[in-house]
Short mmCIF file of C-alpha atoms and ligand atoms in Angstrom, two decimals:
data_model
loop_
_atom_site.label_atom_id
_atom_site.label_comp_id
_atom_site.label_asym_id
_atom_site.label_seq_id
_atom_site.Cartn_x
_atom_site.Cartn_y
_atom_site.Cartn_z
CA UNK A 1 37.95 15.74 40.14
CA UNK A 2 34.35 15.32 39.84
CA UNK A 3 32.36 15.49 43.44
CA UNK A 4 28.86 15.14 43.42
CA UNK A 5 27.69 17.72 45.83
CA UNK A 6 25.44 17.09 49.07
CA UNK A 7 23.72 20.39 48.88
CA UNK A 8 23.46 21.09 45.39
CA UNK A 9 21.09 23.74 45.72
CA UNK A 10 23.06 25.20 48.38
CA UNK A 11 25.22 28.96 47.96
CA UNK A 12 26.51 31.15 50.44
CA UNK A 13 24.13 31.85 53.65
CA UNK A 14 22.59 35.74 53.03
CA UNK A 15 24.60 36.76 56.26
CA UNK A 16 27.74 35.97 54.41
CA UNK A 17 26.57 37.70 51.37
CA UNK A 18 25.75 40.49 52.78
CA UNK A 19 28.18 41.27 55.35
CA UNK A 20 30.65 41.00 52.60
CA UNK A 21 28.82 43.63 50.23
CA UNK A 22 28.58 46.26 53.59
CA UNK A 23 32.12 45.83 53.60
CA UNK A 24 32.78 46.37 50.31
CA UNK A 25 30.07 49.44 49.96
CA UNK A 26 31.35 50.69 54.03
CA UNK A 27 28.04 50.16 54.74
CA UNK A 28 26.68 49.95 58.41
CA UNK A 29 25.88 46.50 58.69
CA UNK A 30 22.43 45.80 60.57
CA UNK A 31 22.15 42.83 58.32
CA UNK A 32 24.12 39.44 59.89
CA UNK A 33 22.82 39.48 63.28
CA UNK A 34 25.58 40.42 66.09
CA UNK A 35 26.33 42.94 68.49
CA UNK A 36 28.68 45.97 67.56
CA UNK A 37 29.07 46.70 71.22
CA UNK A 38 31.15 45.34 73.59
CA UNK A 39 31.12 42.38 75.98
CA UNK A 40 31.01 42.78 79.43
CA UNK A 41 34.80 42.35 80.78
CA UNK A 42 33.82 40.68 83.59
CA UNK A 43 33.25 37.62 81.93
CA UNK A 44 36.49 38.51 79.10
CA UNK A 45 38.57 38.61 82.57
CA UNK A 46 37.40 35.30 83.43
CA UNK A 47 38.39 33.63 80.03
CA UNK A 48 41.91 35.51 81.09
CA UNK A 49 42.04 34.11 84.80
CA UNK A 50 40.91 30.75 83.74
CA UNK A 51 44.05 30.34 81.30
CA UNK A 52 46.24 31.67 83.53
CA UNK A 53 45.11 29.17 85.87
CA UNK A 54 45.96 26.39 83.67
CA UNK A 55 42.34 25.12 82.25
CA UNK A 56 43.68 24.84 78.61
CA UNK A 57 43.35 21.55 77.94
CA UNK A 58 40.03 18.92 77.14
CA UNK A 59 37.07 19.16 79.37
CA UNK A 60 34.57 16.18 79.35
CA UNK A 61 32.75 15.89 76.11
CA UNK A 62 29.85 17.22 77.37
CA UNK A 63 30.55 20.15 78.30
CA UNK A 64 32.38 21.32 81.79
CA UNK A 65 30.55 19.72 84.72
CA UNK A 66 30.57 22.96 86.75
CA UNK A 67 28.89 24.68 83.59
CA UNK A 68 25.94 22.09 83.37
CA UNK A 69 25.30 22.20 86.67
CA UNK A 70 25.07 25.93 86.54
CA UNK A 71 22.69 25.45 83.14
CA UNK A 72 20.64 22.83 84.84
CA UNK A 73 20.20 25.21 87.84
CA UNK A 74 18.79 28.09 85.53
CA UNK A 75 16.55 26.06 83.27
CA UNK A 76 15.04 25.00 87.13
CA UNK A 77 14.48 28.70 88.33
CA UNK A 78 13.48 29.94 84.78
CA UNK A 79 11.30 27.07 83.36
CA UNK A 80 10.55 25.17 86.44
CA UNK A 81 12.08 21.34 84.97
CA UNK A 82 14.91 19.41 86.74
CA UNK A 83 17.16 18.73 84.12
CA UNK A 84 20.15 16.21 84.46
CA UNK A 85 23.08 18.14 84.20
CA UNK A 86 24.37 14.53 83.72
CA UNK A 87 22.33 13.00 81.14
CA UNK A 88 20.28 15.81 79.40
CA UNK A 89 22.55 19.03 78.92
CA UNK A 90 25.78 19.13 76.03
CA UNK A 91 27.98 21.94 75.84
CA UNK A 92 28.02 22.54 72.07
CA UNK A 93 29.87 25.07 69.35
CA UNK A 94 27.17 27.48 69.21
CA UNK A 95 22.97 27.22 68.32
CA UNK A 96 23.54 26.66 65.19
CA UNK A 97 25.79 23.54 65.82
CA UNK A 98 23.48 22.05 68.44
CA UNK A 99 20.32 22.30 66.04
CA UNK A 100 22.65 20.56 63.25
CA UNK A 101 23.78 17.66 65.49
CA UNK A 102 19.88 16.98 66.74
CA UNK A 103 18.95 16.99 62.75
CA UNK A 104 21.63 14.19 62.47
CA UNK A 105 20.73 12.17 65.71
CA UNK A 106 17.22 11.60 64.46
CA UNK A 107 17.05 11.72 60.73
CA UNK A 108 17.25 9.20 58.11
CA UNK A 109 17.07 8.92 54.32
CA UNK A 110 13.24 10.09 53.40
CA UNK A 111 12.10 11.35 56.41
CA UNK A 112 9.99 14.52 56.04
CA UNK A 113 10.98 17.73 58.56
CA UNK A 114 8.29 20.59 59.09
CA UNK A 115 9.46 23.83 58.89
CA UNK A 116 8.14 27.15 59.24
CA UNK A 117 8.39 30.03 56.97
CA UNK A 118 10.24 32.34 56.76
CA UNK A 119 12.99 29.85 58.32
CA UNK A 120 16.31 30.33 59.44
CA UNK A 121 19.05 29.49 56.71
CA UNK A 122 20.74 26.92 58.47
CA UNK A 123 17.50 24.78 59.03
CA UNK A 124 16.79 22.78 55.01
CA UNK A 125 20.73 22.23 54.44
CA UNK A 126 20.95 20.52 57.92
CA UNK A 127 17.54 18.96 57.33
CA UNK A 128 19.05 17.74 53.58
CA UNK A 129 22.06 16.53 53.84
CA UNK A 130 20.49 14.11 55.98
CA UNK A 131 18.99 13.41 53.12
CA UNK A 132 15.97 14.26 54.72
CA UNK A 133 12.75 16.29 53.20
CA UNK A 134 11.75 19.56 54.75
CA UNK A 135 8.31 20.15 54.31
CA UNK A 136 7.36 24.39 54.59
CA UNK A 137 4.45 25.64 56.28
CA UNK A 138 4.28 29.19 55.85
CA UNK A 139 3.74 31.63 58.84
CA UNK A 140 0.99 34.08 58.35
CA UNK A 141 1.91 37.24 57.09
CA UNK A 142 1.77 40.09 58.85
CA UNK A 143 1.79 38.46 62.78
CA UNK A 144 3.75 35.53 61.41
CA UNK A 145 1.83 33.57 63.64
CA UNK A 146 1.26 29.96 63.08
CA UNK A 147 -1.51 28.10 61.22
CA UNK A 148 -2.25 25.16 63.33
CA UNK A 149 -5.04 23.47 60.67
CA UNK A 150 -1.94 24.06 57.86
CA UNK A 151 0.68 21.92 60.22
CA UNK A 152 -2.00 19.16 60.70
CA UNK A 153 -2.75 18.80 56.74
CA UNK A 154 1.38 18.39 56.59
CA UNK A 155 1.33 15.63 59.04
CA UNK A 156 2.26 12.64 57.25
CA UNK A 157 3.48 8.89 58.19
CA UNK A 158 6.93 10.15 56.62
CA UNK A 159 7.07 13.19 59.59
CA UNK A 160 10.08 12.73 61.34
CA UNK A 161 10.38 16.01 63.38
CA UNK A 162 9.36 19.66 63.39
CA UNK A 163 11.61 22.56 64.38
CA UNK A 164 9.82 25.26 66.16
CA UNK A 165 12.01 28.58 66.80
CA UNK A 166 10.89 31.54 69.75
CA UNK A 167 11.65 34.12 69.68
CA UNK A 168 11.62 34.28 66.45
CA UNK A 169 14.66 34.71 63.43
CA UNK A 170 14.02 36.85 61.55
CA UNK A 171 10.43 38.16 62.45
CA UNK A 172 10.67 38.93 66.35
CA UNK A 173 7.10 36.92 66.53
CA UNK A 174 6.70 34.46 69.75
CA UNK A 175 5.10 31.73 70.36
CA UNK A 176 2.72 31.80 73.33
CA UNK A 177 1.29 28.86 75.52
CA UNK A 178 -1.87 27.84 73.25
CA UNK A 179 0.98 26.79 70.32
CA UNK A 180 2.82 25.19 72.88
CA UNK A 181 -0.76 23.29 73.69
CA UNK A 182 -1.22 23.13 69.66
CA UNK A 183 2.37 21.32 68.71
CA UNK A 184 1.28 19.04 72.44
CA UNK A 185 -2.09 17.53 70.80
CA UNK A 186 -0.37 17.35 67.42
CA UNK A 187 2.52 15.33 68.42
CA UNK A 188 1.82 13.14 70.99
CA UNK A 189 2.16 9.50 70.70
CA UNK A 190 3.23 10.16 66.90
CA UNK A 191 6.96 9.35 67.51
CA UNK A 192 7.43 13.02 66.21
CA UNK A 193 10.68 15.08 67.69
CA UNK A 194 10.26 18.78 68.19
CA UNK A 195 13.55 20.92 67.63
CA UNK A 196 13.17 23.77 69.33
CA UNK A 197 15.80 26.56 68.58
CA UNK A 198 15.52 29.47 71.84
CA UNK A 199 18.77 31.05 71.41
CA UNK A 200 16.88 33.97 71.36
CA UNK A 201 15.24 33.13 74.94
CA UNK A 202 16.67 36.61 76.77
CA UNK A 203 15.88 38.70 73.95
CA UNK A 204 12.08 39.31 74.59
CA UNK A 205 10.71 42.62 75.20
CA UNK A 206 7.27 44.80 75.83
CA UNK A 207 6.82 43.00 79.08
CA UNK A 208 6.40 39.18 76.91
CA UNK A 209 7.84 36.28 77.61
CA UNK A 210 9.56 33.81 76.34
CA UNK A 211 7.81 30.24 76.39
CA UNK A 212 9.85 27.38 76.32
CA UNK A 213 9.65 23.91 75.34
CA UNK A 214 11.04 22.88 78.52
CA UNK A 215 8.09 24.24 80.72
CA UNK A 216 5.95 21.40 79.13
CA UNK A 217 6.62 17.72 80.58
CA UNK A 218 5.16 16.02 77.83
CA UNK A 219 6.67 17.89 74.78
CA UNK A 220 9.89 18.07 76.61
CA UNK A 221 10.11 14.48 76.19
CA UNK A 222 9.78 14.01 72.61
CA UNK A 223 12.41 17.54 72.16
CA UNK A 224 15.90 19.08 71.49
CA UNK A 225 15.76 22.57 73.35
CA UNK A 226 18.94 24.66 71.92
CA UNK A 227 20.29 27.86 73.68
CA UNK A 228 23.25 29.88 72.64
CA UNK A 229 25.25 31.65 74.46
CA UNK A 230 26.72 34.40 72.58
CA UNK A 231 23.01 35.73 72.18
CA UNK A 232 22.78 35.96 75.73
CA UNK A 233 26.62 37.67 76.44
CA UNK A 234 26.68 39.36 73.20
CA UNK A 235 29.69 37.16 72.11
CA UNK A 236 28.51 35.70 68.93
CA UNK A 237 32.09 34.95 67.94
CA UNK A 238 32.66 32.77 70.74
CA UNK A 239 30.49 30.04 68.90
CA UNK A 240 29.18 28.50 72.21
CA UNK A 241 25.76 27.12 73.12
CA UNK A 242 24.47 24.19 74.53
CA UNK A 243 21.61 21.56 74.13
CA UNK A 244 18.81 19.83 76.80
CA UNK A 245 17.37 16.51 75.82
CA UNK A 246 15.38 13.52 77.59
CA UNK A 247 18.00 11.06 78.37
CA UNK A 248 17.43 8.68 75.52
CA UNK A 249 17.57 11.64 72.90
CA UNK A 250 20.67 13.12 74.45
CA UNK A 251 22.71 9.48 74.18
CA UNK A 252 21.92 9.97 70.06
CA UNK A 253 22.86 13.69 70.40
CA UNK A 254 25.98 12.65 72.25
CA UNK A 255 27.32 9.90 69.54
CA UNK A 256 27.31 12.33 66.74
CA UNK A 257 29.02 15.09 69.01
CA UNK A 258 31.87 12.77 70.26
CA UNK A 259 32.86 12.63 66.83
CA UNK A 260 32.61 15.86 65.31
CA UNK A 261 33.60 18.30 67.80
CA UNK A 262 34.16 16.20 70.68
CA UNK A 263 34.24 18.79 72.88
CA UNK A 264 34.49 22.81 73.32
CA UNK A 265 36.88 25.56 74.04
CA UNK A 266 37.73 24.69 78.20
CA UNK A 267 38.44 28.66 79.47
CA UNK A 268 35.44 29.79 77.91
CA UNK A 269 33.22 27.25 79.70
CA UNK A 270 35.06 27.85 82.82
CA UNK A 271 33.80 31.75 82.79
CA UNK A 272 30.59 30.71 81.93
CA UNK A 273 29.84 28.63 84.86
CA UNK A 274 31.06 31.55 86.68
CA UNK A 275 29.06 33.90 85.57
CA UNK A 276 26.45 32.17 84.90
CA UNK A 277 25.74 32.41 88.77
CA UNK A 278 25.10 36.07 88.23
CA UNK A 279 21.29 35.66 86.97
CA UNK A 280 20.90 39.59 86.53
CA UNK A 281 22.97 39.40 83.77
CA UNK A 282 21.20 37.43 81.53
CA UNK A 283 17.60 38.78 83.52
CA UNK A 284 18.22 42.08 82.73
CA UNK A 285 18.71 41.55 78.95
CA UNK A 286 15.27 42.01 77.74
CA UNK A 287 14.95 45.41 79.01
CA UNK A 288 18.41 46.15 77.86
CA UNK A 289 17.62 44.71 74.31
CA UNK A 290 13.96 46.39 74.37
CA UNK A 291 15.76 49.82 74.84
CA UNK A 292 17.41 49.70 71.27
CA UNK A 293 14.55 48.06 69.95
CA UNK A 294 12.70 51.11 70.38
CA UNK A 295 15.46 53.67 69.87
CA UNK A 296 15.53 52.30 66.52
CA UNK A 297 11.74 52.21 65.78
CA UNK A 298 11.98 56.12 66.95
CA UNK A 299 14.91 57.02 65.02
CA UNK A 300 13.12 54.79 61.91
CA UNK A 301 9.73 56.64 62.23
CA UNK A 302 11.53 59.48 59.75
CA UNK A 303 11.88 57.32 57.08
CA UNK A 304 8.96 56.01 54.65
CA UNK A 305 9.89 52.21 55.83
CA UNK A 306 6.94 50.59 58.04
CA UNK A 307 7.82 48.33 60.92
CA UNK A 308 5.80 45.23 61.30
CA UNK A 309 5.29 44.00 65.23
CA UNK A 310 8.10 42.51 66.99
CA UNK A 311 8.44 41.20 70.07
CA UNK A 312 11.68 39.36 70.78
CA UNK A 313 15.13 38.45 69.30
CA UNK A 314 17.66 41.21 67.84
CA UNK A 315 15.95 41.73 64.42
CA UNK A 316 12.96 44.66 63.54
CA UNK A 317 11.17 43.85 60.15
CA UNK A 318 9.99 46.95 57.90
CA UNK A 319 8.03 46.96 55.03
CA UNK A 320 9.21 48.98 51.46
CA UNK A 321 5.74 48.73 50.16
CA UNK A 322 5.00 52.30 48.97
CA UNK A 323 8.77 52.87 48.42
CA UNK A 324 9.74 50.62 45.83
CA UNK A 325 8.40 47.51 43.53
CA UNK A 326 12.36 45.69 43.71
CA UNK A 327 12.54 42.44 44.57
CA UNK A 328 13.79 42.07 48.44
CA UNK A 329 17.14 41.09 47.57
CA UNK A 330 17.61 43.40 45.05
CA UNK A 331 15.90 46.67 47.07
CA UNK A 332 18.06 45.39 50.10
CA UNK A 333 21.18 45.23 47.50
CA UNK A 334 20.45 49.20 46.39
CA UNK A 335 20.18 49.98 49.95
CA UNK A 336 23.56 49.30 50.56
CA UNK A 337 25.35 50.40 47.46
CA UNK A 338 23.59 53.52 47.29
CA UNK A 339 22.59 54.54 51.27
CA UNK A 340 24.99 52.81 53.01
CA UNK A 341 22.75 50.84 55.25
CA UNK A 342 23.08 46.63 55.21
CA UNK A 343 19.82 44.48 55.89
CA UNK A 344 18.71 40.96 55.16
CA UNK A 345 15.85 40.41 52.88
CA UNK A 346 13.38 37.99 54.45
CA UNK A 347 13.02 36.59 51.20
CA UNK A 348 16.07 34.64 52.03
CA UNK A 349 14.29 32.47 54.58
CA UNK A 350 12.03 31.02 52.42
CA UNK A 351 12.20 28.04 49.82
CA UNK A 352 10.03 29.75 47.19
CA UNK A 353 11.56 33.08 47.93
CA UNK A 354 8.12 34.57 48.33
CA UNK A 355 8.62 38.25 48.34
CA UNK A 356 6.81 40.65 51.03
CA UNK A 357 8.77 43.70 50.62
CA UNK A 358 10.20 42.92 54.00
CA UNK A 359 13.44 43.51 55.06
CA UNK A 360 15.18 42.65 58.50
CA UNK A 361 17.41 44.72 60.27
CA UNK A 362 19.26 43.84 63.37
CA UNK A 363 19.00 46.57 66.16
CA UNK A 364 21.51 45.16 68.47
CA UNK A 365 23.39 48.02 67.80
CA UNK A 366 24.89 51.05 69.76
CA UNK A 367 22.53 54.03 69.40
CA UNK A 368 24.94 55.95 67.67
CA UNK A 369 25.00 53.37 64.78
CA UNK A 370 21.17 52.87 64.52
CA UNK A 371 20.63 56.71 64.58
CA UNK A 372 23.32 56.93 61.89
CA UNK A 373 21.94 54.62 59.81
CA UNK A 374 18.09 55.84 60.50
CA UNK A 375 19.73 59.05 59.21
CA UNK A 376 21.02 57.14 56.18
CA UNK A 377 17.15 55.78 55.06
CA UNK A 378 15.26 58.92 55.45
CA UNK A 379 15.32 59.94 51.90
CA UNK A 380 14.78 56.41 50.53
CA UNK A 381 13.24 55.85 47.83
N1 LIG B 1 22.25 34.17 63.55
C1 LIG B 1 22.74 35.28 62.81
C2 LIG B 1 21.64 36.00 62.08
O1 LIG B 1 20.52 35.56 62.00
C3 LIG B 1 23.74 34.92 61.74
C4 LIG B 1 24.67 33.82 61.97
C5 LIG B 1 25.41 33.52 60.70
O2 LIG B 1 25.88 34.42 60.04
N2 LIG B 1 25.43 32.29 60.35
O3 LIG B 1 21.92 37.03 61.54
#
């Protein structure tokens, strides 16, 4: 059988790739990005008590009533918009999933995306087989901050959208009101949608914070905010997130939802609208998060690698320069067969694979792992 392939220049994501290779190798993993400590079992108790109360079966397409509500009342208190929990919030399968289903809502055959780069991988496939064009604008290395004059020069008749992502996969880097202000004058009254992925909203630290999309009226209304919850409650497996669109963009959102996933696992949203009402929990997260972040950099400053600023999500880049001329995914590959320690090479998140000599490494870790595998790199070389 002969199947002419979507994605033709698609392989296996790098988390995949490399998560398989730590296993192979026993390597600690601080590659794929997820916690390797536990939940709280508060909110595991209240998947339990919700089954046991019966809420197995379908809830409403869009996501639990009780849960939006709770969603719309935190995206109030934290980002000061009054959100529909009716018309502008869907319960989705995960970040990932929501940023997928707002590519598909909007795009059509031709249409140019921007990106930024380094990108996360999920971004040109879901841009692509929309048969869609995603356009890169690199970020600018070392503060991977944006170039404002580059995005403008990539403006074209044929821009459809551009996906925006803060805190920032895999750099850590935010962006701070005068982008906001930026992508505002760029976009309006172009007819060009902003995706903007904030799963990484909690996970700021250094006493920054996290900007969002939905704190500005006007760019709100041309957007597709997506959050994620197992970011915020450290249960990535759980696959659940959620979107916020203007009403008109969230009826598009909704049509391709209804019939893809339809709707999402019913005792899990139960325990999140429960405790979601518990605001410490997801307010205390950037302190909790910042703690490891700079355990790590601590245990790290014994090895030759050379950490570039972060300031949010669960990923630290370092720099090999001095240590080795390899290629990022083939340093990153001798890392693991020969120290033990799994990473993602940021070349990954680029089109053109530029190479740095960067390397990402996930500090969402218990402190016993990072030291371990700080203890791992300090004879690198
Ligand atoms: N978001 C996670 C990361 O950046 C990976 C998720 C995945 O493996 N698709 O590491």
């Amino acid at each position: 059988m002969f199947l002419q392939s979507k994605l033709p220049n698609v392989g296996t994501t790098i988390f995949t790739e490399m998560s398989v290779l730590a296993q192979q190798y026993n390597a600690i993993n601080l590659g794929q990005g997820f916690p390797d400590f536990g939940m709280n079992p508060q909110l595991t108790s209240l998947v339990t008590k919700a089954m046991e109360q019966g809420n197995n079966q379908y809830v409403h397409m869009n996501g639990l009533p009780a849960l939006r509500e709770r969603i719309a009342e935190k995206v109030k208190k934290l980002y000061n918009n009054e959100v529909s929990a009716n018309d502008e919030i869907t319960v989705t399968p995960g970040g990932t999933y929501a940023i997928y289903t707002a590519f598909t809502s909007i795009l059509n055959k031709g249409d140019e995306v921007i990106i930024f780069e380094p990108a996360y991988d999920s971004y040109i496939p879901n841009i692509e087989i929309n048969g869609a064009i995603a356009v890169p604008v690199a970020l600018q290395y070392p503060d991977y901050s944006i170039n404002w004059e580059l995005v403008k020069q990539k403006i074209s008749s044929k821009t459809k959208a551009i996906i925006i992502n803060s805190p920032h996969n895999p750099t850590g880097a935010l962006l701070n009101e005068a982008d906001m202000q930026q992508l505002s004058a760029l976009t309006e009254g172009s007819g060009i949608f902003i995706i903007s992925d904030e799963v990484y909203e909690h996970l700021v630290f250094d006493d920054k914070k996290h900007i969002s999309v939905l704190q500005f009226p006007e760019l709100y209304k041309r957007s597709f905010v997506c959050f994620s919850f197992g970011k915020t409650y450290h249960c990535t497996g759980w696959k659940m997130g959620y979107c916020i669109a203007a009403p008109g963009l969230m009826q598009e959102f909704r049509k391709v939802h209804q019939f893809n996933c339809f709707t999402c696992n019913s005792p899990l949203q139960f325990a999140l609208a429960a405790f979601l009402e518990q605001e410490k929990e997801y307010l205390a997260l950037g302190k909790f998060i910042g703690n490891k972040r700079d355990y790590f950099l601590e245990a790290m400053n014994a090895t030759p690698f050379k950490p570039l600023p972060s300031y949010g999500s669960y990923f630290q880049l370092y720099s090999y320069d001095g240590i080795s001329d390899e290629k990022e995914k083939d340093f990153a590959t001798r890392l693991i067969k020969e120290y033990g320690v799994a990473t993602i090479p940021v070349s990954a998140f680029y089109q053109s694979k530029q190479e740095n000599k960067v390397l990402r490494f996930c500090f969402a870790k218990k402190e016993t792992t990072l030291a371990e595998a700080a203890k791992r790199l300090v004879h690198v070389q």
